[in-house]
Each structure stands twice: as C-alpha cells, then as structure tokens.
XYZ file of C-alpha atoms in Angstrom:
207
model
C 6.428 6.291 -6.176
C 9.940 7.399 -7.136
C 10.134 10.953 -5.800
C 13.243 11.820 -7.767
C 11.646 10.546 -10.969
C 8.593 12.698 -10.207
C 10.814 15.734 -9.603
C 12.790 15.077 -12.785
C 9.659 14.780 -14.924
C 8.281 18.012 -13.445
C 11.488 19.950 -14.028
C 11.603 18.859 -17.673
C 8.148 20.339 -18.240
C 9.342 23.830 -17.269
C 12.665 23.918 -19.080
C 13.233 25.774 -22.335
C 15.121 24.220 -25.234
C 18.301 25.792 -23.767
C 17.682 24.531 -20.248
C 19.826 21.943 -18.501
C 19.524 20.193 -15.149
C 21.320 17.683 -12.966
C 20.126 15.764 -9.907
C 22.402 14.408 -7.181
C 20.145 11.950 -5.378
C 22.721 11.108 -2.725
C 23.282 14.729 -1.714
C 19.689 15.794 -2.415
C 20.805 18.621 -4.713
C 19.054 19.782 -7.882
C 20.954 22.120 -10.231
C 19.095 23.898 -13.040
C 20.474 26.264 -15.683
C 17.979 28.142 -17.844
C 16.370 31.518 -18.560
C 15.129 33.475 -15.555
C 11.422 32.925 -16.267
C 11.950 29.179 -16.535
C 13.963 29.102 -13.300
C 11.060 30.823 -11.546
C 8.675 28.130 -12.815
C 11.021 25.325 -11.724
C 11.431 26.900 -8.284
C 7.662 27.150 -7.874
C 7.262 23.514 -8.845
C 9.909 22.344 -6.364
C 8.401 24.388 -3.537
C 4.952 22.925 -4.241
C 6.422 19.422 -4.360
C 8.215 19.937 -1.029
C 5.046 21.192 0.664
C 3.129 18.179 -0.610
C 5.754 15.654 0.466
C 6.112 17.130 3.945
C 2.520 16.170 4.778
C 1.742 12.853 6.391
C -1.213 10.625 7.243
C -1.808 8.701 10.470
C -3.142 5.252 9.567
C -4.884 3.023 12.090
C -5.766 -0.376 10.662
C -7.243 -3.606 11.973
C -6.336 -7.003 10.540
C -9.273 -9.316 11.212
C -9.585 -13.075 10.762
C -13.033 -14.671 10.433
C -13.377 -18.423 11.014
C -16.534 -19.273 9.100
C -19.315 -21.272 10.722
C -20.867 -24.340 9.128
C -23.221 -23.277 6.366
C -20.998 -20.290 5.465
C -18.631 -22.199 3.173
C -19.214 -19.670 0.391
C -17.554 -16.987 2.475
C -18.799 -13.643 3.740
C -21.828 -12.193 1.991
C -20.737 -8.567 1.701
C -24.169 -7.556 0.414
C -25.557 -8.644 3.783
C -22.845 -6.684 5.568
C -23.763 -3.636 3.509
C -27.488 -3.929 4.231
C -26.837 -4.152 7.973
C -24.481 -1.159 7.954
C -27.022 0.961 6.080
C -29.179 0.977 9.186
C -26.355 2.074 11.487
C -25.747 5.639 12.584
C -22.578 7.517 11.604
C -21.961 5.210 8.624
C -21.872 6.834 5.176
C -21.198 4.914 1.975
C -18.794 6.245 -0.649
C -20.071 6.202 -4.231
C -22.155 3.436 -5.744
C -21.831 0.032 -4.101
C -22.353 -2.736 -6.674
C -20.908 -5.706 -4.794
C -22.013 -8.151 -7.465
C -19.167 -7.146 -9.771
C -15.783 -8.924 -9.640
C -13.181 -6.931 -7.756
C -15.784 -4.661 -6.166
C -14.973 -3.036 -2.815
C -17.255 -2.042 0.051
C -16.359 1.578 0.775
C -17.765 3.677 3.594
C -16.789 6.277 6.159
C -17.586 5.999 9.839
C -17.030 7.871 13.067
C -14.417 6.879 15.615
C -14.880 3.408 17.176
C -17.395 2.470 14.454
C -15.089 -0.403 13.525
C -16.775 -2.247 16.394
C -19.982 -2.115 14.367
C -18.260 -3.843 11.442
C -16.856 -6.535 13.736
C -20.314 -7.188 15.123
C -21.682 -7.678 11.601
C -18.827 -10.016 10.643
C -19.612 -12.025 13.753
C -22.795 -13.196 12.029
C -20.637 -15.347 9.741
C -18.327 -16.927 12.309
C -15.763 -16.294 15.027
C -13.993 -12.953 14.641
C -10.426 -12.520 15.845
C -8.503 -9.225 15.624
C -4.967 -10.325 14.725
C -3.303 -6.938 14.742
C -4.057 -3.222 15.128
C -1.086 -1.449 13.523
C -0.744 2.314 13.817
C 1.724 4.138 11.594
C 2.462 7.557 10.126
C 3.113 7.639 6.386
C 4.419 10.517 4.299
C 2.238 11.746 1.457
C 2.735 9.607 -1.639
C 4.999 7.110 0.136
C 4.263 3.397 0.536
C 4.316 1.646 3.892
C 4.044 -2.089 4.492
C 1.870 -3.771 7.100
C 3.065 -7.314 7.753
C 1.028 -9.885 9.643
C 2.281 -13.466 9.815
C 5.530 -15.318 10.329
C 8.850 -15.580 8.534
C 9.712 -19.091 7.350
C 13.384 -19.962 6.874
C 14.301 -22.734 4.446
C 17.270 -24.081 2.505
C 17.479 -24.180 -1.263
C 19.903 -26.663 -2.816
C 21.627 -25.732 -6.069
C 23.631 -28.249 -8.080
C 26.616 -27.056 -10.091
C 28.454 -29.310 -12.563
C 32.049 -29.978 -11.573
C 34.890 -32.039 -12.941
C 35.029 -33.948 -16.186
C 33.058 -37.006 -15.107
C 29.450 -37.195 -16.290
C 26.937 -36.661 -13.523
C 29.427 -35.223 -11.059
C 28.097 -32.100 -9.325
C 28.629 -29.961 -6.265
C 25.584 -29.089 -4.143
C 25.461 -25.606 -2.604
C 22.842 -24.914 0.106
C 21.444 -21.369 0.228
C 19.422 -20.094 3.166
C 16.304 -18.170 2.161
C 13.264 -16.705 3.902
C 9.649 -16.171 2.912
C 6.841 -14.266 4.610
C 3.746 -16.366 5.310
C 0.591 -14.431 6.056
C -0.586 -10.995 4.999
C 1.515 -8.201 3.540
C -0.417 -5.037 2.770
C 1.035 -2.048 0.985
C -0.693 1.257 1.775
C -0.012 4.529 -0.052
C -1.860 7.704 1.009
C -2.361 10.658 -1.338
C -3.413 14.020 0.129
C -5.237 16.349 -2.261
C -5.051 20.143 -2.191
C -8.398 20.270 -0.351
C -7.121 17.866 2.350
C -8.949 14.767 1.138
C -7.012 11.515 1.529
C -7.099 8.753 -1.074
C -5.621 5.452 0.057
C -4.170 2.906 -2.341
C -4.200 -0.543 -0.738
C -2.477 -3.621 -2.185
C -2.953 -6.813 -0.117
C -0.802 -9.896 -0.758
C -1.622 -13.178 0.981
C 0.945 -15.983 0.973
C 0.661 -19.511 2.334
C 2.917 -22.532 2.584
C-alpha cells in the first residue's frame, strides 16, 4: 500500500473547490490551503491515519515442508486435516470451510502452541520438517516479506551488433540473481475493534 497515495486520496475528499494541497514525500510535509471547516476535516483525517499507521502486529510463522509417503501422490487431503482438527480442543474454524472449491483456504484460530497439533496431523501424510520459524513486527497496512530458500547467481549473455560486417557482435555478460524457494508477502490490517486481517501472498520459485 502506498501510504502517501492513501493520504492524498483522503485529503482530496475533504477539500472544497477552492482548496489546494501539496505533499513533500521526502520531508514528510503536507501543506493544505482551504476554508477553516475543511482544514479541520483534513486535520482529523490525518490524525486518524497517523494513529492507524502507528499500530503494529507481531507475526510468528512456521514454514513447513512435508515429504509425502508412498500412496500420497495426490498431495495432502485438507478435508482430512479439517476433520481431525474439529475434534481438537482450542481450535475454532473461521467461517464456512468448503475445501472442495478451487482456491479454498483452511482457516481456523487456535491457542498458543496449537501449531503442534497441526504438525501432528500433517505427519499422517509424510515426514514433516519445519524449515523456518520467522518472527517479525509489521506496521499496520505495510507489507513484509518472508524469504525461505537460496539465492542463485547466474550470468546472462547479451549480444550487441557491432561493426559493419554481417554477423559480427559483441557479447556482454551480466550477473543476475534469482531467489529459489518460498517468498511470502504478508500484510496485516488492524480494524477499529482490534481485529487483525492478514493478506498472504505466497510465491514459490524453482530452478
């Protein structure tokens, strides 16, 4: 989320037809010229925005790899995982859970250390290995990246035509890098009643 774009859009909503504004992103200064009642509205908006942005969320995640056993070539049956978790204490499901639909997500809340319960269930499908347990604090509305994998360095050759002779070219090598593994973008949103909504975007890359 572009915070300055969000601030600019909000300020425009409270300006009169005579109002003007300027934003210096580098200095962090917003200048607004308008009627007094409109300035009061803009000030209230900015104060609310500042209070919202000053809040943060502590995220504790676990990146888990499951090596499937023979007979589990179709992958993890999340309906089975769900049915097992239903019988566990301190596990509450969020909304309707129709795992038969494409793109569906298993959502639930659990008490502290209940992630061990999930790992036990996943162990029914193969060997479970916790690759990483990142812990990070993220400001409200800001995106943080969780990277798990390795950086591969490679050379890219680019040919550029040179001289007047046909087929003559100069080759320029360029060093580049690519992330192999899991990159997960997480963006928390804190509501006015202190509920946290997490937007998660996983990207898996392979050689």
